[in-house]
mmCIF file of C-alpha atoms in Angstrom:
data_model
loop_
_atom_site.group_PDB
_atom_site.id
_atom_site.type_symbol
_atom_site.label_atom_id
_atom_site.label_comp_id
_atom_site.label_asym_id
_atom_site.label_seq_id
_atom_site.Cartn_x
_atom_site.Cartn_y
_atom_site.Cartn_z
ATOM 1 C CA UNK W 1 0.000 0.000 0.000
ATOM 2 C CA UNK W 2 1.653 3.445 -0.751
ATOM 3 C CA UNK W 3 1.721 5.715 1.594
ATOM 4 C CA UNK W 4 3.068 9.224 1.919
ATOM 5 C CA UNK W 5 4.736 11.047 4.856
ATOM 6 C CA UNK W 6 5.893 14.841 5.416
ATOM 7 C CA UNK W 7 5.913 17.001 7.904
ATOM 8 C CA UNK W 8 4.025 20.626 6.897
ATOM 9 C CA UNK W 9 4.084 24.008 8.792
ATOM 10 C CA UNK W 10 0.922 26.046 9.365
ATOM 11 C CA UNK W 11 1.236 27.648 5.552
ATOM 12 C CA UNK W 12 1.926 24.771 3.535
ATOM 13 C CA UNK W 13 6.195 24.550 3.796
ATOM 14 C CA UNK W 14 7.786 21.428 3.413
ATOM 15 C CA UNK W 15 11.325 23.081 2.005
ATOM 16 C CA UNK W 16 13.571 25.390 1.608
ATOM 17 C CA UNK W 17 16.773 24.809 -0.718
ATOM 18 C CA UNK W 18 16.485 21.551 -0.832
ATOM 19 C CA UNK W 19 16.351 21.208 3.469
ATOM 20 C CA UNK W 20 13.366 21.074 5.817
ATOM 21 C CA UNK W 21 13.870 24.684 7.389
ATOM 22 C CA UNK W 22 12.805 23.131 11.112
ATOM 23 C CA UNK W 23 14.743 21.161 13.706
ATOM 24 C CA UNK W 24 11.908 19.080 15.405
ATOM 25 C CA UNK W 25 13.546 16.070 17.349
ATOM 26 C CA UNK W 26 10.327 14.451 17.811
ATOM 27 C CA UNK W 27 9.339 14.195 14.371
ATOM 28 C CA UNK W 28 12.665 12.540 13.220
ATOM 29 C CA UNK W 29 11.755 10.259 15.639
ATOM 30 C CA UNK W 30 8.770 10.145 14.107
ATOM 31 C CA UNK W 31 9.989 9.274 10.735
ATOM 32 C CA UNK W 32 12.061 6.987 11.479
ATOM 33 C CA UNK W 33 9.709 4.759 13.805
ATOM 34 C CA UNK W 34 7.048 4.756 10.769
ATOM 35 C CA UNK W 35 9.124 3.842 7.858
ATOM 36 C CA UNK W 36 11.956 1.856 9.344
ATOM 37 C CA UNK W 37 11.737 -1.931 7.793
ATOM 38 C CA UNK W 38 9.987 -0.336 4.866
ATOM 39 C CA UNK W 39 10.736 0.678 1.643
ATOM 40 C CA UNK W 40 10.356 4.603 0.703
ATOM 41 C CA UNK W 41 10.164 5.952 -2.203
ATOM 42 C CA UNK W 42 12.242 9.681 -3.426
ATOM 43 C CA UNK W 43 13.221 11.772 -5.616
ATOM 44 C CA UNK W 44 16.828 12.077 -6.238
ATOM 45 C CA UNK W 45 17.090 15.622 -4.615
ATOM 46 C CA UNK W 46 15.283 14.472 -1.899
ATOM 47 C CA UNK W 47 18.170 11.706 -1.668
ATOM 48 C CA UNK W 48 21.005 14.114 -1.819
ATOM 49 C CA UNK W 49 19.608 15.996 0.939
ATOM 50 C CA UNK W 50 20.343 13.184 2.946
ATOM 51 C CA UNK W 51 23.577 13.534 2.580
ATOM 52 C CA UNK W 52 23.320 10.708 -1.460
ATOM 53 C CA UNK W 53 23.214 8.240 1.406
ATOM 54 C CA UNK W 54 20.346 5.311 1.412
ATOM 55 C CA UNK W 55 18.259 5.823 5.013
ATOM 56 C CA UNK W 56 19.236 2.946 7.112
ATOM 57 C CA UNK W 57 17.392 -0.278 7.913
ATOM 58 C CA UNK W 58 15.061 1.009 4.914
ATOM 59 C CA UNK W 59 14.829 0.256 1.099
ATOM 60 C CA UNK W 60 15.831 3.160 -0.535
ATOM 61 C CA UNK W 61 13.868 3.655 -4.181
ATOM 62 C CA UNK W 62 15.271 6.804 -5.825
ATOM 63 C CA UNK W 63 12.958 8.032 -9.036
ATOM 64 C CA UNK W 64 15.745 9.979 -10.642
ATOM 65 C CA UNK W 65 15.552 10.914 -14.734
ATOM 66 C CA UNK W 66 19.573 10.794 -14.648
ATOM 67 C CA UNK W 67 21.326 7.848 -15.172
ATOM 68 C CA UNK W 68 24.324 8.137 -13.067
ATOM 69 C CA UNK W 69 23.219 6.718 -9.798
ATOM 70 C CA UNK W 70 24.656 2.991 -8.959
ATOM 71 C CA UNK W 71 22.383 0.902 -6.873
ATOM 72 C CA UNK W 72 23.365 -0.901 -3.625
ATOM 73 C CA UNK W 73 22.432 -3.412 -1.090
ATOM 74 C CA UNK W 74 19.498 -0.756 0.105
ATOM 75 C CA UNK W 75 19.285 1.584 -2.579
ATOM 76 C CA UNK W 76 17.634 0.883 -5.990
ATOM 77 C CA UNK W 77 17.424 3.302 -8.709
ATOM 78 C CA UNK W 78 14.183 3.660 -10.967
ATOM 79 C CA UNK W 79 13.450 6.232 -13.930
ATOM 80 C CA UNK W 80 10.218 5.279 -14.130
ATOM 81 C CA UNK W 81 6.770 6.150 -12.089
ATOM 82 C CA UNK W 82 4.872 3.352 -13.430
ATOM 83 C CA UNK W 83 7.649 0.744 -13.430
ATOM 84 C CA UNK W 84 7.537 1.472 -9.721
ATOM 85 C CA UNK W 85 3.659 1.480 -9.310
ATOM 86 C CA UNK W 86 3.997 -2.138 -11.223
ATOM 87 C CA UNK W 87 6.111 -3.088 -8.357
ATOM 88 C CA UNK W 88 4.571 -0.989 -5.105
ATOM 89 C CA UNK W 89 1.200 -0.396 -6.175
ATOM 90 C CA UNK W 90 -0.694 -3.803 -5.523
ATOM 91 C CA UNK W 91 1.488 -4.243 -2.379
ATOM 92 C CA UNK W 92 -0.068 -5.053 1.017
ATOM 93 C CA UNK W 93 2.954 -3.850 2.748
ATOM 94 C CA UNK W 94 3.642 -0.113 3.547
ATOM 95 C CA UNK W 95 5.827 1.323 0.961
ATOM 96 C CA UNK W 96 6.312 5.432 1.882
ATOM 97 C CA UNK W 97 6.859 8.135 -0.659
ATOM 98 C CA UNK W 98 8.828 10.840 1.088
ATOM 99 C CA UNK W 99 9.121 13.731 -1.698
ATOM 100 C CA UNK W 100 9.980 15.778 -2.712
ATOM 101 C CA UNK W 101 6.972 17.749 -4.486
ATOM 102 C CA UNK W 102 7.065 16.306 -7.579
ATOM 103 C CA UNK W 103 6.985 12.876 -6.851
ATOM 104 C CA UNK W 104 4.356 13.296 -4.440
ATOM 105 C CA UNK W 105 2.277 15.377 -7.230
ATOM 106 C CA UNK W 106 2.870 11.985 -9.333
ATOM 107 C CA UNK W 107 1.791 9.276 -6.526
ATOM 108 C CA UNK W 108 -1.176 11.334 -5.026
ATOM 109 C CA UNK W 109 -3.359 9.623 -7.203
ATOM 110 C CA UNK W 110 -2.192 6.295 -6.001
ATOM 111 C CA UNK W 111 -1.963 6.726 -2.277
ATOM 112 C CA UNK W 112 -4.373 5.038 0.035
ATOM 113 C CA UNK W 113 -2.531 6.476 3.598
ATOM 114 C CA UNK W 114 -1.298 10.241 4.751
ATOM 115 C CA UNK W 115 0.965 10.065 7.742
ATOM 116 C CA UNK W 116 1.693 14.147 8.159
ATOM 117 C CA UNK W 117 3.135 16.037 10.770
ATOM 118 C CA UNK W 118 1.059 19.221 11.117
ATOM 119 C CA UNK W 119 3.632 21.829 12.687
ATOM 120 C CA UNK W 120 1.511 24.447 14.301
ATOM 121 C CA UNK W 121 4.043 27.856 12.626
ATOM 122 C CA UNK W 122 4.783 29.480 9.459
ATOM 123 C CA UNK W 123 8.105 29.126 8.470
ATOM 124 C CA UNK W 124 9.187 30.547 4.800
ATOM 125 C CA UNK W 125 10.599 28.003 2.621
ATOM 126 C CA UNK W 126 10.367 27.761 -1.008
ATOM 127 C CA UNK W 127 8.583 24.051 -1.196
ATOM 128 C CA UNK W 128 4.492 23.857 -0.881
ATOM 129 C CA UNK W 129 2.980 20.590 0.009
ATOM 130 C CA UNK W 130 0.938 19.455 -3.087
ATOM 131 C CA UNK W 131 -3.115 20.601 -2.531
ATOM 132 C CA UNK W 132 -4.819 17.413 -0.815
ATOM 133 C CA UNK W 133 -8.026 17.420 -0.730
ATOM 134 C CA UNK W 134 -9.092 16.248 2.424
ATOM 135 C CA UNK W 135 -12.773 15.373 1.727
ATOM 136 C CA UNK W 136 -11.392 12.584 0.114
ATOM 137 C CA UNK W 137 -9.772 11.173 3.622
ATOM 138 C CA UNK W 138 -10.795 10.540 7.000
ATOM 139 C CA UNK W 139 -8.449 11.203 10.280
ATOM 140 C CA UNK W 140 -7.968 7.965 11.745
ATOM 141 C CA UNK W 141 -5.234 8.853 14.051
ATOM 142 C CA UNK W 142 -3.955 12.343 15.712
ATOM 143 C CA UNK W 143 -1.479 12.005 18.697
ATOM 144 C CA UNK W 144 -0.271 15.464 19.950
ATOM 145 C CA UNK W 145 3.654 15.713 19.439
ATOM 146 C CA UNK W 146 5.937 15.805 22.719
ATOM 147 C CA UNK W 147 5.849 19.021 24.813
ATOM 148 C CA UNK W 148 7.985 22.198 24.465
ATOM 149 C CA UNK W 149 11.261 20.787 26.533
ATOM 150 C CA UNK W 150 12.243 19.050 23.526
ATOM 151 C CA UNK W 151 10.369 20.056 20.892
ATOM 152 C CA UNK W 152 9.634 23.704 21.076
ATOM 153 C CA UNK W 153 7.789 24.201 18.541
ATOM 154 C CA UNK W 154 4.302 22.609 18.476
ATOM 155 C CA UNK W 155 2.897 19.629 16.242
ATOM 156 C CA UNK W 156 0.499 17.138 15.801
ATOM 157 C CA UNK W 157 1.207 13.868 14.213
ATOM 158 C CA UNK W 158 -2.142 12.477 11.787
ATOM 159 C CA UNK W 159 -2.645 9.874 9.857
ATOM 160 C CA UNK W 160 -5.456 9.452 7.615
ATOM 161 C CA UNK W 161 -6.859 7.068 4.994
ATOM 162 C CA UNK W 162 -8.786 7.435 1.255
ATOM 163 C CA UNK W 163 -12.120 6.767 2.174
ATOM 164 C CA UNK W 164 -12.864 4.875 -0.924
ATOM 165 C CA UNK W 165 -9.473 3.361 -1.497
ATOM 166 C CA UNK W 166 -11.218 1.223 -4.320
ATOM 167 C CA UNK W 167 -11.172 4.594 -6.461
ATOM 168 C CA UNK W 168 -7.517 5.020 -5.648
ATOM 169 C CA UNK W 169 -5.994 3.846 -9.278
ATOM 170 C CA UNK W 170 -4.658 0.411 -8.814
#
């Protein structure tokens, strides 16, 4: 099942030049709870902002148009969307897209579970979320992030699923 996961500030952010412009312990934690053991889908700048290092314990998918990337143990390289929803899309286990923008603009219509962190501040960045429309998914989880000790800035973690995942192309 594909899934996607971000983290969002109050007006939309999810970048800026090519970094998340927020330090938010919690959520990393966050992150890397939900999509350790799975595999997660990026684009290749969203790979090079970790450093052009695969995330550990993880499969590491990288959609990428160039041709110069050299797959590993835990890194495989596709430069094709629907090679990968041949592969991911009739899944019953998680597989996560984790951006950037334009490879969640080109799995939204395949996605059957949101896991977003709603940080509750603007922050200026130069990277929207893609518009979700949220009539077409129902909150089945919220859990209120960790208090302002370690996190000072406040969140909420949700998770939601299509509520007719039937008309979620397969």
């Amino acid at each position: 099942m594909l899934a996607f996961i971000w983290a969002e500030s109050k007006n939309g952010i999810i970048g800026n030049q090519n970094t998340i412009p927020w330090r938010i312990p919690d959520d990393t934690s966050y992150f890397k709870k939900i999509t350790t053991g799975h595999t997660v889908i990026m684009g290749r700048k969203t790979f090079e902002s970790f450093g052009a290092k695969p995330l550990p314990n993880r499969l590491n998918v990288i959609l990428t148009r160039q041709k110069t990337l050299k797959e590993t143990k835990n890194l495989k390289v596709s430069h094709s969307v629907s090679d990968l929803l041949k592969t991911y899309n009739s899944t019953t286990e998680l597989v996560f897209v984790i951006g950037g923008k334009q490879i969640y603009q080109q799995f939204y219509p395949y996605v059957k579970r949101l896991y977003r962190t709603y940080i509750d501040q603007n922050f200026s960045g130069d990277t929207h979320m893609i518009p979700i429309d949220y009539s077409e998914w129902q909150l089945i989880k919220t859990v209120l992030g960790h208090g302002p000790k370690t996190n000072p800035i406040a969140h909420t973690f949700e998770v939601y699923e299509r509520i007719n995942t039937d008309s979620a192309n397969e």
